[in-house]
PDB file of N, CA and C in Angstrom:
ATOM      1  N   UNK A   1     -81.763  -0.109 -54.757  1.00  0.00           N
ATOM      2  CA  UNK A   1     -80.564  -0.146 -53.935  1.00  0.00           C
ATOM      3  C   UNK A   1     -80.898   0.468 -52.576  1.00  0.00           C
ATOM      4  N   UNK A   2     -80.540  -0.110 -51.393  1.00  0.00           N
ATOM      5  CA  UNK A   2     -80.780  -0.062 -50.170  1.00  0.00           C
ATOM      6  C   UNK A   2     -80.100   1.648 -49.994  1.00  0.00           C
ATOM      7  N   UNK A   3     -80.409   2.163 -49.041  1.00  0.00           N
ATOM      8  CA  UNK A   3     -79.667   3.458 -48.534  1.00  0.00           C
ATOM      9  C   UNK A   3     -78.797   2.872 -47.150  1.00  0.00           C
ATOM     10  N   UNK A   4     -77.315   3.362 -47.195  1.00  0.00           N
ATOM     11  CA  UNK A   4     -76.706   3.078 -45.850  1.00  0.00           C
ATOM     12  C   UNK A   4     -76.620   3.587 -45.400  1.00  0.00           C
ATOM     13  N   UNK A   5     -78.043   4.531 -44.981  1.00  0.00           N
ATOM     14  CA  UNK A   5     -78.351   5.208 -43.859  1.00  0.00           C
ATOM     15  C   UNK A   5     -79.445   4.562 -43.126  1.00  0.00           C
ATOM     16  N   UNK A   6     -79.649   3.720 -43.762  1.00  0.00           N
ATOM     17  CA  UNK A   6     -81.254   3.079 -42.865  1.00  0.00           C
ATOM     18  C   UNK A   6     -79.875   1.818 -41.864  1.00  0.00           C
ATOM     19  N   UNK A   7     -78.980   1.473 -42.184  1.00  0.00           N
ATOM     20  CA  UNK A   7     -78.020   0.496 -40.984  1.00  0.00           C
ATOM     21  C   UNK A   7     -77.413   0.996 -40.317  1.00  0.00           C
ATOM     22  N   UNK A   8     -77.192   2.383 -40.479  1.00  0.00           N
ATOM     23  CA  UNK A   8     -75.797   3.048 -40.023  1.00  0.00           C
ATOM     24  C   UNK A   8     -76.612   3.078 -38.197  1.00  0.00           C
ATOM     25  N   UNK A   9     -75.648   3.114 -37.301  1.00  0.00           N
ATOM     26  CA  UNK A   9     -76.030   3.267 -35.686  1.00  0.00           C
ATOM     27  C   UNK A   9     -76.351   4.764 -35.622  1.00  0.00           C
ATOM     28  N   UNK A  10     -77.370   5.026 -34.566  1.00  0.00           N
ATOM     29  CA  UNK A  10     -77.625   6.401 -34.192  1.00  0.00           C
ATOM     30  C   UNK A  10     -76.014   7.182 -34.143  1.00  0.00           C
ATOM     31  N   UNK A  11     -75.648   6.841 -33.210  1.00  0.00           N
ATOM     32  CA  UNK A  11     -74.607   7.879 -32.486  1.00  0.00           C
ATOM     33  C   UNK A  11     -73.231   6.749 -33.352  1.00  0.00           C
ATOM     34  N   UNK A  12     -72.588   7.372 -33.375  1.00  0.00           N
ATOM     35  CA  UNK A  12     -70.991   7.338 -33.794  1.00  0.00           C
ATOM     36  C   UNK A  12     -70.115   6.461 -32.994  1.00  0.00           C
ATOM     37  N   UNK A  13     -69.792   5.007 -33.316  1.00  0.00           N
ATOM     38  CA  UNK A  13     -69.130   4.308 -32.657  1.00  0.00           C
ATOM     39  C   UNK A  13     -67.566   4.252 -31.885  1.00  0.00           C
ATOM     40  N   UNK A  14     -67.507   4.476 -30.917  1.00  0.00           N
ATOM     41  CA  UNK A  14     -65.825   5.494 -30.504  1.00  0.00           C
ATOM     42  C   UNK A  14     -65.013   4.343 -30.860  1.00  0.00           C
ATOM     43  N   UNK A  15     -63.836   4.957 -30.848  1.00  0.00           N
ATOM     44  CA  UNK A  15     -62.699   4.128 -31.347  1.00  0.00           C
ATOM     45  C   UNK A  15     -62.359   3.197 -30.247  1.00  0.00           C
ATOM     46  N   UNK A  16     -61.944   2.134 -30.358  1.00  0.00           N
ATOM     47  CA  UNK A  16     -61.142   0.833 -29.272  1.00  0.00           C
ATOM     48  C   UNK A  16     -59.724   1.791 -29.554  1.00  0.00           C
ATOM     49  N   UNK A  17     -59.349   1.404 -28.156  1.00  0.00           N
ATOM     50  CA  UNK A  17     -57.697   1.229 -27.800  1.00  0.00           C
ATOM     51  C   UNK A  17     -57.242   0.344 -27.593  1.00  0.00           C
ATOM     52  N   UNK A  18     -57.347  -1.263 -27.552  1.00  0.00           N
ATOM     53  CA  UNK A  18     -57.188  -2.326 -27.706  1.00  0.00           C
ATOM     54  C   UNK A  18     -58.042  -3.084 -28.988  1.00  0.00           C
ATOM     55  N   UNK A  19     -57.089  -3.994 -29.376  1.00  0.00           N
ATOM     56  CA  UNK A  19     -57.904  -4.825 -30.827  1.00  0.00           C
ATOM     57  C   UNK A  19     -57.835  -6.337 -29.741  1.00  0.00           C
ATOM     58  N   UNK A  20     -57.381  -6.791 -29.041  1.00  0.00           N
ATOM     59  CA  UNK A  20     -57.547  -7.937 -28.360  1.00  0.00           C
ATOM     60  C   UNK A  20     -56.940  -8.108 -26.934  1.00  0.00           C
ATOM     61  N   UNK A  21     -56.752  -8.981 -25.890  1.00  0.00           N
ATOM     62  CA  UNK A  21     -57.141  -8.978 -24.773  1.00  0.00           C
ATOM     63  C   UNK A  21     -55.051  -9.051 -24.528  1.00  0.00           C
ATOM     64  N   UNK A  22     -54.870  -9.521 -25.293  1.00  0.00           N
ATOM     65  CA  UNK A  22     -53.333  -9.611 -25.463  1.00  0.00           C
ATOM     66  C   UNK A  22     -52.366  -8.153 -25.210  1.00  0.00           C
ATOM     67  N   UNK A  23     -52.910  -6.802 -26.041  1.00  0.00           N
ATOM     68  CA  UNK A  23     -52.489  -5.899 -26.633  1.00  0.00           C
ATOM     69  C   UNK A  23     -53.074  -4.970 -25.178  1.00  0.00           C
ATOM     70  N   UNK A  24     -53.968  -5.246 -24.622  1.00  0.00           N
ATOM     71  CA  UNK A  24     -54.748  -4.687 -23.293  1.00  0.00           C
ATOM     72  C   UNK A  24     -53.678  -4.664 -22.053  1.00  0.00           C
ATOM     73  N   UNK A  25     -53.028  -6.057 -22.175  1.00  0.00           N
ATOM     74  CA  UNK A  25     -52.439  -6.695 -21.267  1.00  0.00           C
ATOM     75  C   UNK A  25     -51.325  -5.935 -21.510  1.00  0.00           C
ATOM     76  N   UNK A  26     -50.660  -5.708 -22.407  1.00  0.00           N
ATOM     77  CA  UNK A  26     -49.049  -5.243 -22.889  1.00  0.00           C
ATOM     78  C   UNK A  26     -49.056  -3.923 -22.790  1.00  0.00           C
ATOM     79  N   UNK A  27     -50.361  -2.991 -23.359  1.00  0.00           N
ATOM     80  CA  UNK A  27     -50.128  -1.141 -22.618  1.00  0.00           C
ATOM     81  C   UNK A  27     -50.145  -1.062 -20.971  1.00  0.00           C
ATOM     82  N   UNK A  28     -51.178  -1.764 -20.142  1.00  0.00           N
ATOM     83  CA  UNK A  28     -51.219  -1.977 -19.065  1.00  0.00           C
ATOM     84  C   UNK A  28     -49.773  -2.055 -18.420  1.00  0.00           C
ATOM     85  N   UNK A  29     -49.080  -3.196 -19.330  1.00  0.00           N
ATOM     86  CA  UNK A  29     -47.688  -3.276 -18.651  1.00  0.00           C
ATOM     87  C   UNK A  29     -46.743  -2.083 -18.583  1.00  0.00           C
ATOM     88  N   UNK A  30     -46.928  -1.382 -19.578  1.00  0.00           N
ATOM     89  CA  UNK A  30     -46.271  -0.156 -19.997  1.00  0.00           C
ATOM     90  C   UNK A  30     -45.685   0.869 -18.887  1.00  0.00           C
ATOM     91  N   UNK A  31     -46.548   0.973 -18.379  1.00  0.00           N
ATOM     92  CA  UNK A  31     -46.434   1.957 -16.708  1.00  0.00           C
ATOM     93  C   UNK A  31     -45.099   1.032 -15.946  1.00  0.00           C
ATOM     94  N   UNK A  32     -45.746   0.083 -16.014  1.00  0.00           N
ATOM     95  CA  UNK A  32     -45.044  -0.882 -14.885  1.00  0.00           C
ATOM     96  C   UNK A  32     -43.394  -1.131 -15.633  1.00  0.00           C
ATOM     97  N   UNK A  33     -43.359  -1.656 -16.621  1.00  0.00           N
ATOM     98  CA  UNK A  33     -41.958  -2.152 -17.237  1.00  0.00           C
ATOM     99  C   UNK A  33     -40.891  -1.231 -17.028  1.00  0.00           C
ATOM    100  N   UNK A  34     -41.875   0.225 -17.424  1.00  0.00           N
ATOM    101  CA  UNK A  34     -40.885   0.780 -17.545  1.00  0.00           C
ATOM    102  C   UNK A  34     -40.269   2.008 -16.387  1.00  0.00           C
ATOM    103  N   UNK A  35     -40.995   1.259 -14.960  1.00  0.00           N
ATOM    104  CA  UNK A  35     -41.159   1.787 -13.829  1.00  0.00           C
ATOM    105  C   UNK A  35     -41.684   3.611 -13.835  1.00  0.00           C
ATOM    106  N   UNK A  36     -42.869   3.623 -14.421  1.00  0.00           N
ATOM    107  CA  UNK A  36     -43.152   4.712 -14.658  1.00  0.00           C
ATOM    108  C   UNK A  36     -42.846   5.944 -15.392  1.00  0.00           C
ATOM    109  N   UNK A  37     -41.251   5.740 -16.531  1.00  0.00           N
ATOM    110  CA  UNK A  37     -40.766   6.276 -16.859  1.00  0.00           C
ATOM    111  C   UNK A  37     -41.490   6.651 -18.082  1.00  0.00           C
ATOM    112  N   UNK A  38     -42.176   6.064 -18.576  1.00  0.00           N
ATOM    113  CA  UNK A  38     -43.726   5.585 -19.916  1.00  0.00           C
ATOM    114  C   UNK A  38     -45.056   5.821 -19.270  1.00  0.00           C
ATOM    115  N   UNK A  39     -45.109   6.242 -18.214  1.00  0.00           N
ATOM    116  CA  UNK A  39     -46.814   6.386 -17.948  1.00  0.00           C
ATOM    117  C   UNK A  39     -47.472   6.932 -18.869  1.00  0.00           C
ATOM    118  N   UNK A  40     -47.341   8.174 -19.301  1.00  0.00           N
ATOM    119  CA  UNK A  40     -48.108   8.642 -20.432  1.00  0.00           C
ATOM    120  C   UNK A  40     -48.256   8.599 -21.698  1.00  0.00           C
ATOM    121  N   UNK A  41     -47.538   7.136 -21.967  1.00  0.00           N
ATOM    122  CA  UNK A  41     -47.324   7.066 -23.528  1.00  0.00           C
ATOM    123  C   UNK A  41     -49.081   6.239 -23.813  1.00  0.00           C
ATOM    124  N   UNK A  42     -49.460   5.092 -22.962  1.00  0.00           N
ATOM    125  CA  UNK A  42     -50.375   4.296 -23.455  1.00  0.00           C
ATOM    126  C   UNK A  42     -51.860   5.723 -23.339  1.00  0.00           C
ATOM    127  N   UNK A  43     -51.595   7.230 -22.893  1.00  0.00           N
ATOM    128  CA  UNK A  43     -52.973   7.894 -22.896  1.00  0.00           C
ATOM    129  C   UNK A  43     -52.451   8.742 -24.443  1.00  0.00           C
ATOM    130  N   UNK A  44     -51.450   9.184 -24.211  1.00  0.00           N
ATOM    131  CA  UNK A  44     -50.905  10.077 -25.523  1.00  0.00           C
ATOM    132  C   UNK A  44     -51.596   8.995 -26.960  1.00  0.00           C
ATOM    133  N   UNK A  45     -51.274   7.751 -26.920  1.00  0.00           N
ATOM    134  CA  UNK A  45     -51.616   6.807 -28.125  1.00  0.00           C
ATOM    135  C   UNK A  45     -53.125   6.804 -28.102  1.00  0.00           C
ATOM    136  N   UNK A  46     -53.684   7.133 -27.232  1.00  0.00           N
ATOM    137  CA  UNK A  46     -55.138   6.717 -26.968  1.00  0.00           C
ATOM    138  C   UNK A  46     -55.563   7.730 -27.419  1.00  0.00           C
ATOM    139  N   UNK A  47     -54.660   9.294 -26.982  1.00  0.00           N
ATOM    140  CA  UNK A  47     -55.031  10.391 -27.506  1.00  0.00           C
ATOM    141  C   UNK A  47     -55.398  10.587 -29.080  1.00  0.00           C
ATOM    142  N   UNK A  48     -54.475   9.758 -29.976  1.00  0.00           N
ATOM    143  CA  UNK A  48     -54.259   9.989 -31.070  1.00  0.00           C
ATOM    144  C   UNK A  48     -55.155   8.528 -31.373  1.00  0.00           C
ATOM    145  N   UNK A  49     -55.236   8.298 -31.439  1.00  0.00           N
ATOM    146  CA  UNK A  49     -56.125   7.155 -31.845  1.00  0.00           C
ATOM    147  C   UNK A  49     -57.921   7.503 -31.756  1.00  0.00           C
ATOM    148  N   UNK A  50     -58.019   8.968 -30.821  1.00  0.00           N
ATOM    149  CA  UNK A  50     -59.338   9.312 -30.637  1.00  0.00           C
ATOM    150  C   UNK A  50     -59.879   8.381 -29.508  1.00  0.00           C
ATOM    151  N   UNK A  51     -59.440   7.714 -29.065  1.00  0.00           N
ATOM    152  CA  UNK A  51     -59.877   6.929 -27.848  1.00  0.00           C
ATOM    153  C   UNK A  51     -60.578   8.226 -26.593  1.00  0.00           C
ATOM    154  N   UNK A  52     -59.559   8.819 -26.313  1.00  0.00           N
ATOM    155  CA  UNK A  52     -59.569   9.989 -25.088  1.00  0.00           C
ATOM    156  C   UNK A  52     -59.397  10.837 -26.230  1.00  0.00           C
ATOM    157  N   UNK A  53     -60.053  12.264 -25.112  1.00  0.00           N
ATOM    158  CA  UNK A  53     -60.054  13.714 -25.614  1.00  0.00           C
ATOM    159  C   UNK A  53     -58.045  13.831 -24.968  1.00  0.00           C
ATOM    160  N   UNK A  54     -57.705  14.832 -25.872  1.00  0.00           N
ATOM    161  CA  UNK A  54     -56.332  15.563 -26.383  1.00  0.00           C
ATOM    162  C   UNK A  54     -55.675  15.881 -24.562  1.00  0.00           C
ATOM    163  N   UNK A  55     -56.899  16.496 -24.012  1.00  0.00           N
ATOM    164  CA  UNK A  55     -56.067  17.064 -22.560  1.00  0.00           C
ATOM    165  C   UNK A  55     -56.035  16.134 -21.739  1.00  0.00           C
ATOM    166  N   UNK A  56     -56.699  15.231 -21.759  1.00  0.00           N
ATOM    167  CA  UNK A  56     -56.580  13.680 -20.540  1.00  0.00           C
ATOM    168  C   UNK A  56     -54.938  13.382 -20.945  1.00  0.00           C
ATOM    169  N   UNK A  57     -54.495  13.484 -22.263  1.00  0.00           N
ATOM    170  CA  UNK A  57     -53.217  12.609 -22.355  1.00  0.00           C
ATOM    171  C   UNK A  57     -52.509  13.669 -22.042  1.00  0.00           C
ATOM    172  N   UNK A  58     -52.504  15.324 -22.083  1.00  0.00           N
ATOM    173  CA  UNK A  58     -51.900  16.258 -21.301  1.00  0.00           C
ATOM    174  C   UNK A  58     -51.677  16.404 -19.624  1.00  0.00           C
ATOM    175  N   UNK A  59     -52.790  15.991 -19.125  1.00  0.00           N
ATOM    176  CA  UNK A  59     -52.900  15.752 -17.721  1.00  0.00           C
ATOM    177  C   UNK A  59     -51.614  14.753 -17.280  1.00  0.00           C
ATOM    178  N   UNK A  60     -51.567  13.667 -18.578  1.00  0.00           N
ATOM    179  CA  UNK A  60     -50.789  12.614 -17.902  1.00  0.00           C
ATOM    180  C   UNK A  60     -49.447  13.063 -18.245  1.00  0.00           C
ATOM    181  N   UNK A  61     -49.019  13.520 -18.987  1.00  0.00           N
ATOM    182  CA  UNK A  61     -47.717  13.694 -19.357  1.00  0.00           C
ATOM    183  C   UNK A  61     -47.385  14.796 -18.200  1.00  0.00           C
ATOM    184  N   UNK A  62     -48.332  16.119 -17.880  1.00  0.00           N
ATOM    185  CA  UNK A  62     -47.613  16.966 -16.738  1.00  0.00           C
ATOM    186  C   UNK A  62     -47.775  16.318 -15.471  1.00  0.00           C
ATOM    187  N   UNK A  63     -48.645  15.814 -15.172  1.00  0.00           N
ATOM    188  CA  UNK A  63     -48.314  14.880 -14.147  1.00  0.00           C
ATOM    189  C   UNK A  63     -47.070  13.913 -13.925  1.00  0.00           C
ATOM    190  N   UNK A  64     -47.182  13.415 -15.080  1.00  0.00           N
ATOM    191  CA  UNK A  64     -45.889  12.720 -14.698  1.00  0.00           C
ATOM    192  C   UNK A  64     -44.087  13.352 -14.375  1.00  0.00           C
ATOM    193  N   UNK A  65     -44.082  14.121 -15.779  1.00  0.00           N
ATOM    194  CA  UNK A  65     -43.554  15.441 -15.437  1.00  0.00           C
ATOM    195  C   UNK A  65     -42.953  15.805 -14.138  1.00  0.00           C
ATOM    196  N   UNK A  66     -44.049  16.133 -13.170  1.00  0.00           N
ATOM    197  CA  UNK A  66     -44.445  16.628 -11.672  1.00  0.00           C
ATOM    198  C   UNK A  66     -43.940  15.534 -10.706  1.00  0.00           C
ATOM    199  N   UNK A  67     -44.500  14.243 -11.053  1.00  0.00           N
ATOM    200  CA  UNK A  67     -44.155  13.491 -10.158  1.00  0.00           C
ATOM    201  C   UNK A  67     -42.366  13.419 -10.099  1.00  0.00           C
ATOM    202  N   UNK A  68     -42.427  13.000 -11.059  1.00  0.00           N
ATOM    203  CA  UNK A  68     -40.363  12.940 -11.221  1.00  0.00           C
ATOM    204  C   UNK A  68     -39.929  14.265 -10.150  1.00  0.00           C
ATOM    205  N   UNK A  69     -40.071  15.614 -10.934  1.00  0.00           N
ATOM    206  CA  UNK A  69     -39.513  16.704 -10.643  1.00  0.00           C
ATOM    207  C   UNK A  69     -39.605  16.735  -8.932  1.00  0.00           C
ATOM    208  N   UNK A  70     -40.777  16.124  -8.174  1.00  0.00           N
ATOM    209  CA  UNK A  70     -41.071  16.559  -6.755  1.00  0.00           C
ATOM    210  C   UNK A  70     -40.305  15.258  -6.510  1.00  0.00           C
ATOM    211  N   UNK A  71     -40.066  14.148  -6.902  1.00  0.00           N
ATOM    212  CA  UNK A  71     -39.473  12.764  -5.979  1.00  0.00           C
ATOM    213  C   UNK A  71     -37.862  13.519  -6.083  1.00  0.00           C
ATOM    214  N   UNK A  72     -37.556  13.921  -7.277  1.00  0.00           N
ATOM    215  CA  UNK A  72     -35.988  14.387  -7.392  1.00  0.00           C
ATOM    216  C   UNK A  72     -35.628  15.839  -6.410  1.00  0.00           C
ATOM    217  N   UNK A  73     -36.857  16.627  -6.042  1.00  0.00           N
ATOM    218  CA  UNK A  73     -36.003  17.763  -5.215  1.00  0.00           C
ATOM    219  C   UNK A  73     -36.354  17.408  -3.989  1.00  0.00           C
ATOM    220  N   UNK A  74     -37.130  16.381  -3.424  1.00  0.00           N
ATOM    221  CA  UNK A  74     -37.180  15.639  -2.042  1.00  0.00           C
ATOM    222  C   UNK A  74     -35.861  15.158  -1.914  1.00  0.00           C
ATOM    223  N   UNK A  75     -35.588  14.163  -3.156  1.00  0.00           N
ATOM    224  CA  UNK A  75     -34.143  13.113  -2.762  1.00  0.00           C
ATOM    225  C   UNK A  75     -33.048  13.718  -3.803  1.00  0.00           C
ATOM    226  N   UNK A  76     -32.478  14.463  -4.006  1.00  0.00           N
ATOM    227  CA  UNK A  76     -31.524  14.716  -5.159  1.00  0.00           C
ATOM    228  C   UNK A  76     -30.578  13.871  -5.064  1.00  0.00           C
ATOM    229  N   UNK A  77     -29.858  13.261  -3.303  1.00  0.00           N
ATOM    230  CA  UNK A  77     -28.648  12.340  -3.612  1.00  0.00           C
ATOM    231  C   UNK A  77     -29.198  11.092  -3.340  1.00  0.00           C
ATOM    232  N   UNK A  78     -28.340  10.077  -4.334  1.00  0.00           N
ATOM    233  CA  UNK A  78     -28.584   8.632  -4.310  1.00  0.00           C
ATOM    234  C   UNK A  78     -28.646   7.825  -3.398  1.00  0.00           C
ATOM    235  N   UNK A  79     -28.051   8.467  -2.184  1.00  0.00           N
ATOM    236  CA  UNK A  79     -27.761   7.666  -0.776  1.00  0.00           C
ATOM    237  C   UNK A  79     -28.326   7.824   0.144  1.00  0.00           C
ATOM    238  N   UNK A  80     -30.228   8.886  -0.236  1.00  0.00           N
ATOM    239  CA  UNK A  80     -30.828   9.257   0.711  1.00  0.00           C
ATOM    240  C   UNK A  80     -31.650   8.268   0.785  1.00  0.00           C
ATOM    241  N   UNK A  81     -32.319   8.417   2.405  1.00  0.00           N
ATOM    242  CA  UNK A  81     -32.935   6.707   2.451  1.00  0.00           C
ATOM    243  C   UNK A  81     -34.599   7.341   2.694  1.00  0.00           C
ATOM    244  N   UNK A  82     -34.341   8.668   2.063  1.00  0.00           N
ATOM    245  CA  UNK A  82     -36.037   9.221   2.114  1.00  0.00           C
ATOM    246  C   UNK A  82     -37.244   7.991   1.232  1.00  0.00           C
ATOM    247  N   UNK A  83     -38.285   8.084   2.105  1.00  0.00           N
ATOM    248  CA  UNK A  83     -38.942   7.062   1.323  1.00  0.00           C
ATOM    249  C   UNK A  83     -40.107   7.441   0.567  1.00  0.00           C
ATOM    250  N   UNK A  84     -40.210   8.686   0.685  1.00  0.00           N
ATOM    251  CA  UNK A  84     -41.299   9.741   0.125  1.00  0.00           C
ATOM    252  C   UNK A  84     -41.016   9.448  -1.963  1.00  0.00           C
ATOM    253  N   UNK A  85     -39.597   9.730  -2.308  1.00  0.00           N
ATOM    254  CA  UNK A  85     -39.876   9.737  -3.823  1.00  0.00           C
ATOM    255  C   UNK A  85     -40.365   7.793  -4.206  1.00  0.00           C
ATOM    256  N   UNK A  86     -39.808   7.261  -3.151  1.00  0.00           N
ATOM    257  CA  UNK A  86     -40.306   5.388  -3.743  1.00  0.00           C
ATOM    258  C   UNK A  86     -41.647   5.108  -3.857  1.00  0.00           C
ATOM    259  N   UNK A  87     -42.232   6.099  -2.713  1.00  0.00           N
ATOM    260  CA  UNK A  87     -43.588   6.156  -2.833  1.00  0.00           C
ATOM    261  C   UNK A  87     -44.781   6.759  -3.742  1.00  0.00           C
ATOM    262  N   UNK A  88     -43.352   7.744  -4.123  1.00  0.00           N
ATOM    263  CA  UNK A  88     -44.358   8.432  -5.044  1.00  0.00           C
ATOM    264  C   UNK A  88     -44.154   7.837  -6.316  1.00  0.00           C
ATOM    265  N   UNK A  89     -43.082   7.511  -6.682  1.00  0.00           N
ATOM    266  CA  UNK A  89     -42.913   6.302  -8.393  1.00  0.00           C
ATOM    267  C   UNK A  89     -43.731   5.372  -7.998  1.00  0.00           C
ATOM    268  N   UNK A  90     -44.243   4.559  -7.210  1.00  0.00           N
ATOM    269  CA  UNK A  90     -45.189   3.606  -7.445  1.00  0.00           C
ATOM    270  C   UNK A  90     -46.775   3.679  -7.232  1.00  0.00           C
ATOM    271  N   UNK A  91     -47.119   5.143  -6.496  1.00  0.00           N
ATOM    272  CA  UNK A  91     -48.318   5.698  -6.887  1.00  0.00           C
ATOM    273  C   UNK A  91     -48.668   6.114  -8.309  1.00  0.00           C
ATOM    274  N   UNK A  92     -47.759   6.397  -8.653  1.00  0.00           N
ATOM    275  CA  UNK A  92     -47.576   6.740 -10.450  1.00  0.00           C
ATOM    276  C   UNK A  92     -47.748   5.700 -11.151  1.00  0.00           C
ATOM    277  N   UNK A  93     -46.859   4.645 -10.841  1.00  0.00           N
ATOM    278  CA  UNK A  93     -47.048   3.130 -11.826  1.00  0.00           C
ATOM    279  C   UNK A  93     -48.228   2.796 -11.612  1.00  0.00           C
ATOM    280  N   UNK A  94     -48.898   2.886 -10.098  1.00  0.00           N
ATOM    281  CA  UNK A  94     -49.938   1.880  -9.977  1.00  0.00           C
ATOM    282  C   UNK A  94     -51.123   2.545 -10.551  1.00  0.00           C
ATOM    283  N   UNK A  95     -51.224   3.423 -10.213  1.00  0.00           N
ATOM    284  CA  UNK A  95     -52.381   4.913 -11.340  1.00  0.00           C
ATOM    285  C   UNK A  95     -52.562   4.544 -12.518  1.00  0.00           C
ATOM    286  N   UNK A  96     -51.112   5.176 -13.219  1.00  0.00           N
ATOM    287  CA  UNK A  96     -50.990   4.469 -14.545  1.00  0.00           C
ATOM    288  C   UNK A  96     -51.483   3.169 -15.205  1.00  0.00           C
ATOM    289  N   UNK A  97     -51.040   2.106 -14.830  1.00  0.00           N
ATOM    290  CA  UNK A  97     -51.115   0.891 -14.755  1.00  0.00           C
ATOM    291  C   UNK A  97     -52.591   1.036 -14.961  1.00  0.00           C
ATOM    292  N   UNK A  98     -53.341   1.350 -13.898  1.00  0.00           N
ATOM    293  CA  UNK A  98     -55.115   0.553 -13.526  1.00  0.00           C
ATOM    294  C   UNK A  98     -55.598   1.502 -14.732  1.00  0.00           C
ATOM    295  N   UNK A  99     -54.847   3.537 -14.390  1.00  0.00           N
ATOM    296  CA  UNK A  99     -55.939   3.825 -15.897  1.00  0.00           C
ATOM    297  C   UNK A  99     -55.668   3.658 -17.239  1.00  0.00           C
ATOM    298  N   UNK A 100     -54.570   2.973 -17.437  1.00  0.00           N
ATOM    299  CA  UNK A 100     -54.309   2.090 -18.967  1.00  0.00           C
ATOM    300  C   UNK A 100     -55.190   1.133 -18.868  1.00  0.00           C
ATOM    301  N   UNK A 101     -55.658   0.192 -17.865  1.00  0.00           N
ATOM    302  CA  UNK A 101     -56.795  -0.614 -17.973  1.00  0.00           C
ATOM    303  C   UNK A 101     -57.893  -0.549 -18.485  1.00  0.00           C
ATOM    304  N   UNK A 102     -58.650   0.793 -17.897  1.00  0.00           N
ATOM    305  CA  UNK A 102     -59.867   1.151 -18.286  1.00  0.00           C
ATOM    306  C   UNK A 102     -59.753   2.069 -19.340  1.00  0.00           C
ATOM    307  N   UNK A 103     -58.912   1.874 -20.462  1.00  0.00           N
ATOM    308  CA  UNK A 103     -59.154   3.070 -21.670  1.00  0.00           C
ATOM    309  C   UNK A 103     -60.028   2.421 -22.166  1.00  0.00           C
ATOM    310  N   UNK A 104     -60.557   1.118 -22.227  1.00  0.00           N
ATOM    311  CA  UNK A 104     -62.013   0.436 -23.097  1.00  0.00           C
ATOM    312  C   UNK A 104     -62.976   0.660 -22.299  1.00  0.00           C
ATOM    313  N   UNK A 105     -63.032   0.865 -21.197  1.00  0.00           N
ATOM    314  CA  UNK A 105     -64.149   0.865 -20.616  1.00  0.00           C
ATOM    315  C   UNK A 105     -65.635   1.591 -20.629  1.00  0.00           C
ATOM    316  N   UNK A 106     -66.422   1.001 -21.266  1.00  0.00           N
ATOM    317  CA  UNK A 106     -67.711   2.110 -21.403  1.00  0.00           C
ATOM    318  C   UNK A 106     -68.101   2.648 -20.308  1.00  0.00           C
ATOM    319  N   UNK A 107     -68.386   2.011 -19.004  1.00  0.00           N
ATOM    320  CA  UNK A 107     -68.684   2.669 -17.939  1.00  0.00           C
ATOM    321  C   UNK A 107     -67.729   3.931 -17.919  1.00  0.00           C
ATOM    322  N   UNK A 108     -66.901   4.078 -17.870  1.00  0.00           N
ATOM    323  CA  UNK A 108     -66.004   5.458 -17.227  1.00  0.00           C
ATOM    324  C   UNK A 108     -66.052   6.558 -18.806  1.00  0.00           C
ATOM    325  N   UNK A 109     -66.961   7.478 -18.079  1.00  0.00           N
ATOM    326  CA  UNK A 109     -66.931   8.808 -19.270  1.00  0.00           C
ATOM    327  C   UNK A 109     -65.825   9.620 -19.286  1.00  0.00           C
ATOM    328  N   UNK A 110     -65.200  10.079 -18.249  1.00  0.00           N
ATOM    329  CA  UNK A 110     -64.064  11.128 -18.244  1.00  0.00           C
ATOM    330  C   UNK A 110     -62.820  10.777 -19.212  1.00  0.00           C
ATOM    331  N   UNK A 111     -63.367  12.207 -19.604  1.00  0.00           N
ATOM    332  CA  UNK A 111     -62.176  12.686 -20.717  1.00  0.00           C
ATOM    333  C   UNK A 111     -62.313  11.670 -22.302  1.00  0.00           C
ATOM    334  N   UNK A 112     -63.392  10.990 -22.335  1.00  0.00           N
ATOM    335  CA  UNK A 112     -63.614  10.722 -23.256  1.00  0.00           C
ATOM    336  C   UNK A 112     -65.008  10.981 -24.614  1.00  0.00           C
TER     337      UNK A 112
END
């Protein structure tokens, strides 16, 4: 009987955060749908899935956190035509957005 240690790979194969090109496409959207209000859900899942290390999906949640809290004490009333918090929700989506992209990515080491 063979040993399944003579097939097994050197190093330890990391986990996917996507199973197909479909499911890639739909966390990606995540940021965006939900106009940033979800940015940190597709790193938190990644977190737990072992994809990313535990504090990358911490980074994202106080960040996001941060972003809200600073667009809301710039603009607190609805009728301000400041353009500083619009700018800052879609630096957030678009962040979000691209680094939900690259959670497969072998090239990019950080935080994984």
């Amino acid at each position: 009987m063979a040993s399944p240690y003579l097939n097994a790979p050197l190093t330890p194969v990391r986990p996917r955060m996507y199973g197909s090109t479909l499911g890639k496409v739909v966390w990606t959207l995540v940021p965006i749908i939900t106009l940033g209000l979800a940015a940190a859900v597709p790193f938190v899942v990644a977190a737990v899935k072992g994809v990313v290390k535990p504090w990358l999906a911490g980074v994202y949640v106080v960040g996001e956190v941060a972003f809200f809290s600073v667009a809301l004490a710039i603009s607190p009333d609805p009728d301000d035509t400041n353009p500083v918090p619009g700018f800052l929700l879609v630096l957030l989506i678009i962040t979000a957005a691209t680094h939900a992209a690259l959670l497969d990515n072998d090239r990019i080491s950080v935080g994984k």
